[in-house]
mmCIF file of C-alpha atoms in Angstrom:
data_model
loop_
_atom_site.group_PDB
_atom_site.id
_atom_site.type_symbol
_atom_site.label_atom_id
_atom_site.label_comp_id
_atom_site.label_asym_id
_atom_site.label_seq_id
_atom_site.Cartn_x
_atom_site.Cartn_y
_atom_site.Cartn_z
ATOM 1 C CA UNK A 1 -130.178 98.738 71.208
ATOM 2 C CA UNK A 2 -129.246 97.577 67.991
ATOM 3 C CA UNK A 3 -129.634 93.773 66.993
ATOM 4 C CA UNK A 4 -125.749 93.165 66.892
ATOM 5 C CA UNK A 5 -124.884 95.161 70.012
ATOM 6 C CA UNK A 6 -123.435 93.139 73.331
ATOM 7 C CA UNK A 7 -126.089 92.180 75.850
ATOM 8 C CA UNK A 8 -125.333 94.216 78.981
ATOM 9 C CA UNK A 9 -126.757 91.463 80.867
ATOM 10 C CA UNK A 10 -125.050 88.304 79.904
ATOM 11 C CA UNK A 11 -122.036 89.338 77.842
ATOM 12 C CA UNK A 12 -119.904 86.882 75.886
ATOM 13 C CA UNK A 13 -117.474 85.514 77.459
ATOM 14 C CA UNK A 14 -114.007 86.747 76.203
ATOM 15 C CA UNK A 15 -112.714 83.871 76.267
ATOM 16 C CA UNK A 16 -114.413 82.431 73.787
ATOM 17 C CA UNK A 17 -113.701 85.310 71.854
ATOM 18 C CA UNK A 18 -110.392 83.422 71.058
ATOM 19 C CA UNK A 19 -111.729 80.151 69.334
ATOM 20 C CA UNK A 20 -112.760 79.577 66.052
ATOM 21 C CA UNK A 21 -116.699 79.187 66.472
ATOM 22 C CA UNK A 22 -116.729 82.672 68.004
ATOM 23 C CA UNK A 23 -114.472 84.112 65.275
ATOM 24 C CA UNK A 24 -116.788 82.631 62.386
ATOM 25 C CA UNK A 25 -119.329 84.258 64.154
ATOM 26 C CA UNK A 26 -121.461 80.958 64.661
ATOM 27 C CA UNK A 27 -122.998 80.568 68.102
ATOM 28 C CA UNK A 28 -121.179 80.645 71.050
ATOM 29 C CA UNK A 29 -121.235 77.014 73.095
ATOM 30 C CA UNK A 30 -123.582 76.665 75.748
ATOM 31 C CA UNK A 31 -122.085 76.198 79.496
ATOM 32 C CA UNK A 32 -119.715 77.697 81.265
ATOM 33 C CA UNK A 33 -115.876 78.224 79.137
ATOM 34 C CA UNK A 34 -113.675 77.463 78.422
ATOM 35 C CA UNK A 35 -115.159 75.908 75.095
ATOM 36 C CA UNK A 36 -113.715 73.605 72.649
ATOM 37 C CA UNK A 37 -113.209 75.104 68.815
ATOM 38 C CA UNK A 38 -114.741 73.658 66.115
ATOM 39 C CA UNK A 39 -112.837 70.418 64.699
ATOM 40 C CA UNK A 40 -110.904 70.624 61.456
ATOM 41 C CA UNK A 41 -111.085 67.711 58.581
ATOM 42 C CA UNK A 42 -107.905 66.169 60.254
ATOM 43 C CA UNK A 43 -108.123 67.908 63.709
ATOM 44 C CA UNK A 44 -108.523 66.245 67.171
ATOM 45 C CA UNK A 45 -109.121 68.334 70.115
ATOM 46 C CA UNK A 46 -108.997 66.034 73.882
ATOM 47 C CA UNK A 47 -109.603 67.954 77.088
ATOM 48 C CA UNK A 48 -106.653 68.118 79.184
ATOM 49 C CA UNK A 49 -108.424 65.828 81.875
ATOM 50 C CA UNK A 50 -108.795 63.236 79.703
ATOM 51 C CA UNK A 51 -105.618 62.928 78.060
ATOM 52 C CA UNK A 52 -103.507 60.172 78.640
ATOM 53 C CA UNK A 53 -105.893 57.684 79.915
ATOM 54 C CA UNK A 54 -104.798 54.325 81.006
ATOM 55 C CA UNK A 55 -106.512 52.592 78.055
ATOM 56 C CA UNK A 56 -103.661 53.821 75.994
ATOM 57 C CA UNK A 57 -100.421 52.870 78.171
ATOM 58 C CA UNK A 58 -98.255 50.682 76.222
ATOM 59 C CA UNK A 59 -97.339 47.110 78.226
ATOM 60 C CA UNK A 60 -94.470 47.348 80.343
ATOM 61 C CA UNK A 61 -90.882 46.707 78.496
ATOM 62 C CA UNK A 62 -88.095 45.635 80.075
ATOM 63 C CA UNK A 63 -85.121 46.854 78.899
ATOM 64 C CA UNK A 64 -81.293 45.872 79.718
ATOM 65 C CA UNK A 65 -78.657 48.987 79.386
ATOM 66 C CA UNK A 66 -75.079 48.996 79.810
ATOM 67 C CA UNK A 67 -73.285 51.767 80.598
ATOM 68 C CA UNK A 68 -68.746 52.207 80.030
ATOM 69 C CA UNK A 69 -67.825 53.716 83.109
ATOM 70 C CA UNK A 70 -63.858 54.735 84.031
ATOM 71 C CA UNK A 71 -62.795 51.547 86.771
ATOM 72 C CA UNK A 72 -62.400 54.266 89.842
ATOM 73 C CA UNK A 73 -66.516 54.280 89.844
ATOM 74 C CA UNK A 74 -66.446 50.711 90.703
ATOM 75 C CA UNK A 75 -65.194 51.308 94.446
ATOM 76 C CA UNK A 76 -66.343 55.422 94.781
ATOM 77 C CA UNK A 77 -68.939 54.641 97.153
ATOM 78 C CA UNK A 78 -66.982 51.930 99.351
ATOM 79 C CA UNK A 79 -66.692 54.653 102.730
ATOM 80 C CA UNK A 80 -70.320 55.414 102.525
ATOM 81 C CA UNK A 81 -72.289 52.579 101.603
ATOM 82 C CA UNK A 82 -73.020 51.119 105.050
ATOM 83 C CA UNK A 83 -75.189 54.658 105.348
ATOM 84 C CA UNK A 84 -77.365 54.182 102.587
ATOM 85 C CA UNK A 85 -80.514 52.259 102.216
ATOM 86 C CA UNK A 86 -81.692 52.063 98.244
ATOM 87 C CA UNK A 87 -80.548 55.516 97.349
ATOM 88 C CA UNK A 88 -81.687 57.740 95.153
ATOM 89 C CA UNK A 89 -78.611 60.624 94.358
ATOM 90 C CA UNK A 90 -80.175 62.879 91.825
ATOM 91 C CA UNK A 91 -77.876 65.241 89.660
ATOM 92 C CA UNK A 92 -79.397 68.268 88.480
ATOM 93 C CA UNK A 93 -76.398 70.274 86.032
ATOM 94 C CA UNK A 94 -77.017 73.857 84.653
ATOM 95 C CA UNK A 95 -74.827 76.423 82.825
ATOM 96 C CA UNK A 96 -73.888 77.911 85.766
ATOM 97 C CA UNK A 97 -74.796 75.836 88.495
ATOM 98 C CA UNK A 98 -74.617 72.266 89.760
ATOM 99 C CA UNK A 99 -76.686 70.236 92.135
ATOM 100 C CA UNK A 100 -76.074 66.873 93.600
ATOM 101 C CA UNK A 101 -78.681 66.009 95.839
ATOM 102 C CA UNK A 102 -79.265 62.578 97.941
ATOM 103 C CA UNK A 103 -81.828 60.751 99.729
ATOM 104 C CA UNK A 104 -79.712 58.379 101.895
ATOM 105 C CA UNK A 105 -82.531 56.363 103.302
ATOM 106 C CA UNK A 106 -86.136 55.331 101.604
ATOM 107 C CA UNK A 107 -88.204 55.364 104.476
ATOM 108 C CA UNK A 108 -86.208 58.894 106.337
ATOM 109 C CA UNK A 109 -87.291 62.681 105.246
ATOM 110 C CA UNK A 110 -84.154 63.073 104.832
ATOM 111 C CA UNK A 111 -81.626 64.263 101.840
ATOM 112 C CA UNK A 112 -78.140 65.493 101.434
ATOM 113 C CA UNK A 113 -77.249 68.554 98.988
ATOM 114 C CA UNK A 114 -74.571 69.381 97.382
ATOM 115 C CA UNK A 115 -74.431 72.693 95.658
ATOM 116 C CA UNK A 116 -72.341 74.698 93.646
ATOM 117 C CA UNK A 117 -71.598 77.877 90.917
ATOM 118 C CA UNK A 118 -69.403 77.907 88.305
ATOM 119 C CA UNK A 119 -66.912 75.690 90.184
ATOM 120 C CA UNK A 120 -67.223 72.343 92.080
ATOM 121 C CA UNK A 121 -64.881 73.225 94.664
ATOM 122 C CA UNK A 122 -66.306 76.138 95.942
ATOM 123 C CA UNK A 123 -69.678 73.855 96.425
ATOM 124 C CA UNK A 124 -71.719 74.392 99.650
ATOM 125 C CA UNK A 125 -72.590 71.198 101.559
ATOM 126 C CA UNK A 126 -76.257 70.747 103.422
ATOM 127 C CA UNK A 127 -77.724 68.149 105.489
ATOM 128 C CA UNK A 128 -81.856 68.690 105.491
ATOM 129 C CA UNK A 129 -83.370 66.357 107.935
ATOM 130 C CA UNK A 130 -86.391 66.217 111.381
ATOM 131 C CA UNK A 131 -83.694 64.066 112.858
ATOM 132 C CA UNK A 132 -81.279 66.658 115.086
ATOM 133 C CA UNK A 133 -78.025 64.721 114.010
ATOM 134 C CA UNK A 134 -78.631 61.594 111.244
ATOM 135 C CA UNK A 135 -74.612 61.649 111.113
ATOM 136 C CA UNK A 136 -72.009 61.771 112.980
ATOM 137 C CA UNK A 137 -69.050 64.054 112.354
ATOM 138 C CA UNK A 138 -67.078 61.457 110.530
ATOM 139 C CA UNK A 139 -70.037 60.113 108.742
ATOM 140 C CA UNK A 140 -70.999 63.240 107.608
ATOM 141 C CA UNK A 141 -67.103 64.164 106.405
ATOM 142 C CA UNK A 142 -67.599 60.634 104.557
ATOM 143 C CA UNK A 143 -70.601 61.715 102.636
ATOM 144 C CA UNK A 144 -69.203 65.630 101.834
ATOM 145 C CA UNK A 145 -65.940 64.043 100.644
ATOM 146 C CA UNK A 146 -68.058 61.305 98.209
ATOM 147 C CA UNK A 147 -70.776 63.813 97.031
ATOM 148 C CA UNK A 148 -67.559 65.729 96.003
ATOM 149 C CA UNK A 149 -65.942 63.298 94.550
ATOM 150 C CA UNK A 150 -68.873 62.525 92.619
ATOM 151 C CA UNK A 151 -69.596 66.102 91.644
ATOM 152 C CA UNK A 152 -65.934 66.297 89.761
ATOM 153 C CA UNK A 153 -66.420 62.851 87.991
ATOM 154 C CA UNK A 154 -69.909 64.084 86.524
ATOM 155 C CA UNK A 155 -68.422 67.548 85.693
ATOM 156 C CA UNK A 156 -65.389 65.250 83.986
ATOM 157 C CA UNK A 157 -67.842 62.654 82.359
ATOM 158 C CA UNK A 158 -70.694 65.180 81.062
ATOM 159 C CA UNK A 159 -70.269 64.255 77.573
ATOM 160 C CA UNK A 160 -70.125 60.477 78.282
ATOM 161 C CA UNK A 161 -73.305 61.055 80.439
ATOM 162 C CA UNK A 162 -75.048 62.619 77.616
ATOM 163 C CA UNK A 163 -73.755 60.258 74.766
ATOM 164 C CA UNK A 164 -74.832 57.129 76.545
ATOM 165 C CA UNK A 165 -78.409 58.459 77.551
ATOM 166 C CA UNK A 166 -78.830 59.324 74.140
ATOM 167 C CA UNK A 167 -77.781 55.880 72.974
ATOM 168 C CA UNK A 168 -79.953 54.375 75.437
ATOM 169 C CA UNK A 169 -82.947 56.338 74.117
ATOM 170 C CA UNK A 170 -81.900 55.852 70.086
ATOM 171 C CA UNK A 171 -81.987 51.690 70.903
ATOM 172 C CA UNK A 172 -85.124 51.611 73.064
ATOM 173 C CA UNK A 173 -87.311 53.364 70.658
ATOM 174 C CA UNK A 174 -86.314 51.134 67.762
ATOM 175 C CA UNK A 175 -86.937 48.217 69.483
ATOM 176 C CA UNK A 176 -83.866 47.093 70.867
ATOM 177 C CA UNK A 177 -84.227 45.730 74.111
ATOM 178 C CA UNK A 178 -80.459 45.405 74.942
ATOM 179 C CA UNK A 179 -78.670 48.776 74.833
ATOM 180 C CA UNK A 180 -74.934 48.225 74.880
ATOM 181 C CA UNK A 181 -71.848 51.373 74.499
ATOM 182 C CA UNK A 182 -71.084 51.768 71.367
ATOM 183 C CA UNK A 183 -67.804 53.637 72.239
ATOM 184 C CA UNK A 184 -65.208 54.070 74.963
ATOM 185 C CA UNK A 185 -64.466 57.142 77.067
ATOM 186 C CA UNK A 186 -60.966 58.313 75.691
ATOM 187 C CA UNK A 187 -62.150 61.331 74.626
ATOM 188 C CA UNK A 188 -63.087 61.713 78.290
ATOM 189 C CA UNK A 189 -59.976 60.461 79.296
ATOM 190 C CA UNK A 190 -58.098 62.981 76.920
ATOM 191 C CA UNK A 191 -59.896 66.222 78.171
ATOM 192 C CA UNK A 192 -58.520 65.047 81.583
ATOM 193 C CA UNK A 193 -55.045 65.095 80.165
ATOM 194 C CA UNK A 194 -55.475 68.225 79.387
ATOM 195 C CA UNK A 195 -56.295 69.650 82.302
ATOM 196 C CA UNK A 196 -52.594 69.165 83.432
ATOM 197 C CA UNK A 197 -51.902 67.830 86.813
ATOM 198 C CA UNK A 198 -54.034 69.016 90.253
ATOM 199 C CA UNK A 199 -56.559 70.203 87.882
ATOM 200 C CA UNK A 200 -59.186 68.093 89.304
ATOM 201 C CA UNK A 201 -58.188 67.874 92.846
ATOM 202 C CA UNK A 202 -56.934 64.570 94.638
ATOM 203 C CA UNK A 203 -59.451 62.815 92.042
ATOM 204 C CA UNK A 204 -57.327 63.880 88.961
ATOM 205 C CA UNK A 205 -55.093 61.614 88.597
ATOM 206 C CA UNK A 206 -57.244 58.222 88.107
ATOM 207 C CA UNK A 207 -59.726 60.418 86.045
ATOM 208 C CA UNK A 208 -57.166 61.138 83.691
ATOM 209 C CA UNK A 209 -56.252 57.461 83.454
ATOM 210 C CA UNK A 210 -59.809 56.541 82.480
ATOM 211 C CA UNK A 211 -59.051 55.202 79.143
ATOM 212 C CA UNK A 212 -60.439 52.167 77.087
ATOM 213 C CA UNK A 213 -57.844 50.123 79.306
ATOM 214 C CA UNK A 214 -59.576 51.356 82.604
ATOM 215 C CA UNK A 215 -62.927 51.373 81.840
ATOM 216 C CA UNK A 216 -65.742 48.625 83.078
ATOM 217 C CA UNK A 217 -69.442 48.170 82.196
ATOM 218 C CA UNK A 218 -72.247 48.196 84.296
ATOM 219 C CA UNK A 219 -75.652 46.859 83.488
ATOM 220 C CA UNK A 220 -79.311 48.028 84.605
ATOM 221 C CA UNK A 221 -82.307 46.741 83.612
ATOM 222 C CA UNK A 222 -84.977 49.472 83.067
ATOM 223 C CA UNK A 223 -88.742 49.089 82.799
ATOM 224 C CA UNK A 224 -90.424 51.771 80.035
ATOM 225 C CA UNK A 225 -94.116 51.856 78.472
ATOM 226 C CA UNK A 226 -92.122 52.614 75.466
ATOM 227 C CA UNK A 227 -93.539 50.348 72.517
ATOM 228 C CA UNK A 228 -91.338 48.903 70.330
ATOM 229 C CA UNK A 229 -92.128 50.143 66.648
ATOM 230 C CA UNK A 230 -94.714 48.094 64.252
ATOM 231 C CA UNK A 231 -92.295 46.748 61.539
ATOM 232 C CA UNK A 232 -95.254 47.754 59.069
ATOM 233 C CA UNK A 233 -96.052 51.179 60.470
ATOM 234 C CA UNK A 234 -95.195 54.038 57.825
ATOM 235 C CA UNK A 235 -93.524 56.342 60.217
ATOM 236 C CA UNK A 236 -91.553 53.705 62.673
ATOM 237 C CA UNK A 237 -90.214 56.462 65.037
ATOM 238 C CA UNK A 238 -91.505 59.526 65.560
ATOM 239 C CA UNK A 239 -89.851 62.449 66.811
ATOM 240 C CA UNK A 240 -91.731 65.127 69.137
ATOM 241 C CA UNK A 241 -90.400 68.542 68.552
ATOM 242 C CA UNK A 242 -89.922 72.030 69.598
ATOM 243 C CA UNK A 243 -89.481 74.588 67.168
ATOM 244 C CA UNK A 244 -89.441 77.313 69.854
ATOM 245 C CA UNK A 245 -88.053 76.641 73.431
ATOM 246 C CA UNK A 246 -89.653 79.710 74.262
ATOM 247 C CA UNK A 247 -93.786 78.433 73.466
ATOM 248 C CA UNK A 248 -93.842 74.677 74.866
ATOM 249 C CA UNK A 249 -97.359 74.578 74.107
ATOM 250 C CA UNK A 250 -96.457 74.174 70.157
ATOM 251 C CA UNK A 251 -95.390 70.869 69.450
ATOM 252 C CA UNK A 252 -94.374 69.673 66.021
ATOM 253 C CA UNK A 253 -94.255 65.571 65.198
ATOM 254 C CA UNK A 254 -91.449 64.583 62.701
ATOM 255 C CA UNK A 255 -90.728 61.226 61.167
ATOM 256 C CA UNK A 256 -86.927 60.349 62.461
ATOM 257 C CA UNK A 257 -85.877 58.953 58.987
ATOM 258 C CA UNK A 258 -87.024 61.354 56.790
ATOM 259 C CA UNK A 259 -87.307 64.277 58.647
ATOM 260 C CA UNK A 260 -91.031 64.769 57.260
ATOM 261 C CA UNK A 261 -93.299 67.169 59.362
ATOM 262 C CA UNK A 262 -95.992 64.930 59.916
ATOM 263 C CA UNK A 263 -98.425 67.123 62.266
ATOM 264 C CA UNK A 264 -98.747 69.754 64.863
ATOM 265 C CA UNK A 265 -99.661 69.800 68.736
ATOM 266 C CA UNK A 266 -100.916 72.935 70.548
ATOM 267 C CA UNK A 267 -102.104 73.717 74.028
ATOM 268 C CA UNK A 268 -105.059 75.391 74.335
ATOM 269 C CA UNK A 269 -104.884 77.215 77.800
ATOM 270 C CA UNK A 270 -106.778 80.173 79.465
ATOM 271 C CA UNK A 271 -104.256 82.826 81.640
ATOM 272 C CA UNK A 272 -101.540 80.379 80.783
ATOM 273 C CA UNK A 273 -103.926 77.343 82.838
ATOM 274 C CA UNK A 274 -104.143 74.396 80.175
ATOM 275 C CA UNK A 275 -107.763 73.025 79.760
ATOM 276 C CA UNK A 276 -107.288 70.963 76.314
ATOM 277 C CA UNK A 277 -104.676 69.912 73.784
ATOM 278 C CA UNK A 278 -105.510 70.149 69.887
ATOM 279 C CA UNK A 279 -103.178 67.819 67.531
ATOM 280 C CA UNK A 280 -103.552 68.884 63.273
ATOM 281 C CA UNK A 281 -102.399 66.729 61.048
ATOM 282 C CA UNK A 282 -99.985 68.280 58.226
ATOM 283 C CA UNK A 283 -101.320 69.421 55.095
ATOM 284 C CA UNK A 284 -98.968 67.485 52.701
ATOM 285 C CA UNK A 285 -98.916 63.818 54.812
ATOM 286 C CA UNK A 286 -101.774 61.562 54.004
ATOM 287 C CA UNK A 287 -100.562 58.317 55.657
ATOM 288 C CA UNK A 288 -101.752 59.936 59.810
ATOM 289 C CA UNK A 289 -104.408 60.669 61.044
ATOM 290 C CA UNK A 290 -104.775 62.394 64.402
ATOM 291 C CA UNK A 291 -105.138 59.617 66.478
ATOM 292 C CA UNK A 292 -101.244 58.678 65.579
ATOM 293 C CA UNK A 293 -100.094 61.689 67.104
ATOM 294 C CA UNK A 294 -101.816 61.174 69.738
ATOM 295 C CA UNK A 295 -100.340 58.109 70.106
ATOM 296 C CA UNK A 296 -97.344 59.447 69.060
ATOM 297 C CA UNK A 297 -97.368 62.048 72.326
ATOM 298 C CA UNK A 298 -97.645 59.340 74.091
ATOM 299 C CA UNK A 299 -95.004 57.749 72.670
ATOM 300 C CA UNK A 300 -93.084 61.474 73.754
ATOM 301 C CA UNK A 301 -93.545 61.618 77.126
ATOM 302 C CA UNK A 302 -92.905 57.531 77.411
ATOM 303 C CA UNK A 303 -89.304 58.398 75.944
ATOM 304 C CA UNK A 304 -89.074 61.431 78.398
ATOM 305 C CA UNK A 305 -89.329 59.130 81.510
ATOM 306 C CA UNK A 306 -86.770 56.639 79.871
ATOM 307 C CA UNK A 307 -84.546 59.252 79.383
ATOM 308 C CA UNK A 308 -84.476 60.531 82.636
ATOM 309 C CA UNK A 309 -84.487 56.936 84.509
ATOM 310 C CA UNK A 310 -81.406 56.300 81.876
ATOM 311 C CA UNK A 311 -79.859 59.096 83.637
ATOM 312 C CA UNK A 312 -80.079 58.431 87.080
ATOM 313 C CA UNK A 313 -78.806 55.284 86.710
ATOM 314 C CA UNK A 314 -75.465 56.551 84.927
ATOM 315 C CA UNK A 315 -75.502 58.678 87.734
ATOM 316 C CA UNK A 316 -75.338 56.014 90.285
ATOM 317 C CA UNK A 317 -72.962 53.988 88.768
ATOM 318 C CA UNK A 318 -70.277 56.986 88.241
ATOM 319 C CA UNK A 319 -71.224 57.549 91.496
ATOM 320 C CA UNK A 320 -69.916 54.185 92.608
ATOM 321 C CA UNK A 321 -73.437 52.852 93.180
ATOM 322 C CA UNK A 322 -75.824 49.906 91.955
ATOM 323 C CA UNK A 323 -78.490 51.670 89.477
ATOM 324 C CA UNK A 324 -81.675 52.820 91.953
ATOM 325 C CA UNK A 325 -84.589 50.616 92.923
ATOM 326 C CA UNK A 326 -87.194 53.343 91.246
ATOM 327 C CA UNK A 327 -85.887 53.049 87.681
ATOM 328 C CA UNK A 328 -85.267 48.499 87.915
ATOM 329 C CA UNK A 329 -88.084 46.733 86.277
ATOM 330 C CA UNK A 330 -89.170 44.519 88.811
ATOM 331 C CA UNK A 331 -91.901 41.977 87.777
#
């Protein structure tokens, strides 16, 4: 056998065949693989069970959001609000598809689902529960007829949804701890003009009255790990980015102002199972070093839950409900 062929008995791991060490034809790591590559100059690789520790959680934040909602949310939930105990109603939209689904009660397994595709009136209605009958058959007609309701106004108010979340999310990461609407909803209020009389069912026409004149605020007071940016720092805010919705595990950081690439993320992952994430500083950028986009991820996925809680508390308030107990900061 010559000195270069494979040993029959213990035979590299292909796995490692993959990672840099094993390419440059150094030794292989010792152990069992997956196995780390080699570092680069500006190069930080952290196994994927020890990313993320508590050590580097940013002190809670509260923050105080306001949302414009049209005046019709205000009293929505008035016929079903003796049947709820801190709600959570979760809205889940797609391009097709639509799902509105409720847990009535915090300590019942228990939720209501409302379902539909392509149109809101054809939705199916579901009640998943271990109790035999949670509702009665008014009750019940009370909830379909709300979740219904609801379902039109979000379908309506998608673009206010979105605008305001994004507002929300543009304050909190500069700093600002009290998010207010910067505009109205008449554009909202236009589109349901257009839709000419009936369009929207028996909801229609106070929709379509939802103007600047019939509009009210609601306030919730959110709690993030989301630090507020070092006025020193050379990159304030930091954007987390992907160039291709198709490979998640590429991740590329860019500085909000400038638009400077300032370093890369990858997932290192055997049979598409994650074991380790690598983060590269960019070639041109000598003001980062790994451990800020590390921070930086952080940072990401900190934003991601703000977002989200953002959401569900427009949600509830379109919906004609107080924002939910899960997303209040509570000290």
């Amino acid at each position: 056998m010559a000195a270069n062929d494979p040993d029959p008995v213990d035979p590299v791991d292909p796995r490692d065949e993959a990672f840099p060490v094993a390419a440059r034809g150094e030794p292989t790591p010792s152990g069992p693989g997956p196995h780390l590559p080699a570092e680069m100059p500006r190069s930080l690789t952290i196994l994927r069970d020890e990313d993320a520790p508590p050590v580097r959680a940013a002190p809670w934040r509260e923050v105080r959001v306001t949302f414009l909602v049209p005046v019709t949310s205000t009293d929505a939930a008035t016929g079903v609000r003796h049947l709820l105990d801190e709600p959570e109603l979760h809205f889940s939209p797609g391009l097709r598809r639509g799902t509105l689904a409720l847990m009535p009660r915090r300590s019942a397994l228990l939720r209501v689902v409302l379902e539909w595709e392509w149109s809101v009136e054809a939705a199916s209605f579901a009640v998943n529960s271990f109790e035999r009958e949670p509702f009665t058959t008014d009750e019940l007609a009370a909830l379909e007829a709300w979740l219904r309701a609801t379902a039109r106004r979000l379908q309506l108010f998608e673009g206010a949804l979105a605008r305001a979340v994004a507002r929300v999310d543009h304050d909190v990461v500069r700093g600002i701890d009290a998010s207010s609407p910067e505009s109205s909803l008449a554009g909202a209020a236009t589109t349901a003009r257009a839709t000419g009389p009936g369009a929207g069912g028996a909801g229609s026409p106070d929709l379509a009255t939802a103007g600047p004149a019939a509009t009210t605020v609601r306030t919730a007071t959110l709690g993030t790990r989301l630090a507020s940016p070092s006025p020193s720092a050379a990159h304030p805010v930091v954007d987390v980015t992907l160039p291709d919705a198709s490979d998640p595990g590429w991740e590329v950081f860019v500085d909000a102002t400038s638009g400077q690439t300032l370093g890369y993320r990858r997932t290192l992952d055997v049979d598409g199972s994650a074991y380790a994430f690598s983060y590269l500083v960019a070639d041109d950028v000598d003001d980062v070093t790994p451990d800020d986009l590390v921070d930086w991820h952080d940072q990401h996925i900190q934003r991601q839950l703000l977002v989200e809680d953002a959401r569900q508390a427009y949600v509830h308030v379109l919906a004609g409900l107080e924002p939910p107990v899960s997303v209040q900061y509570t000290v």
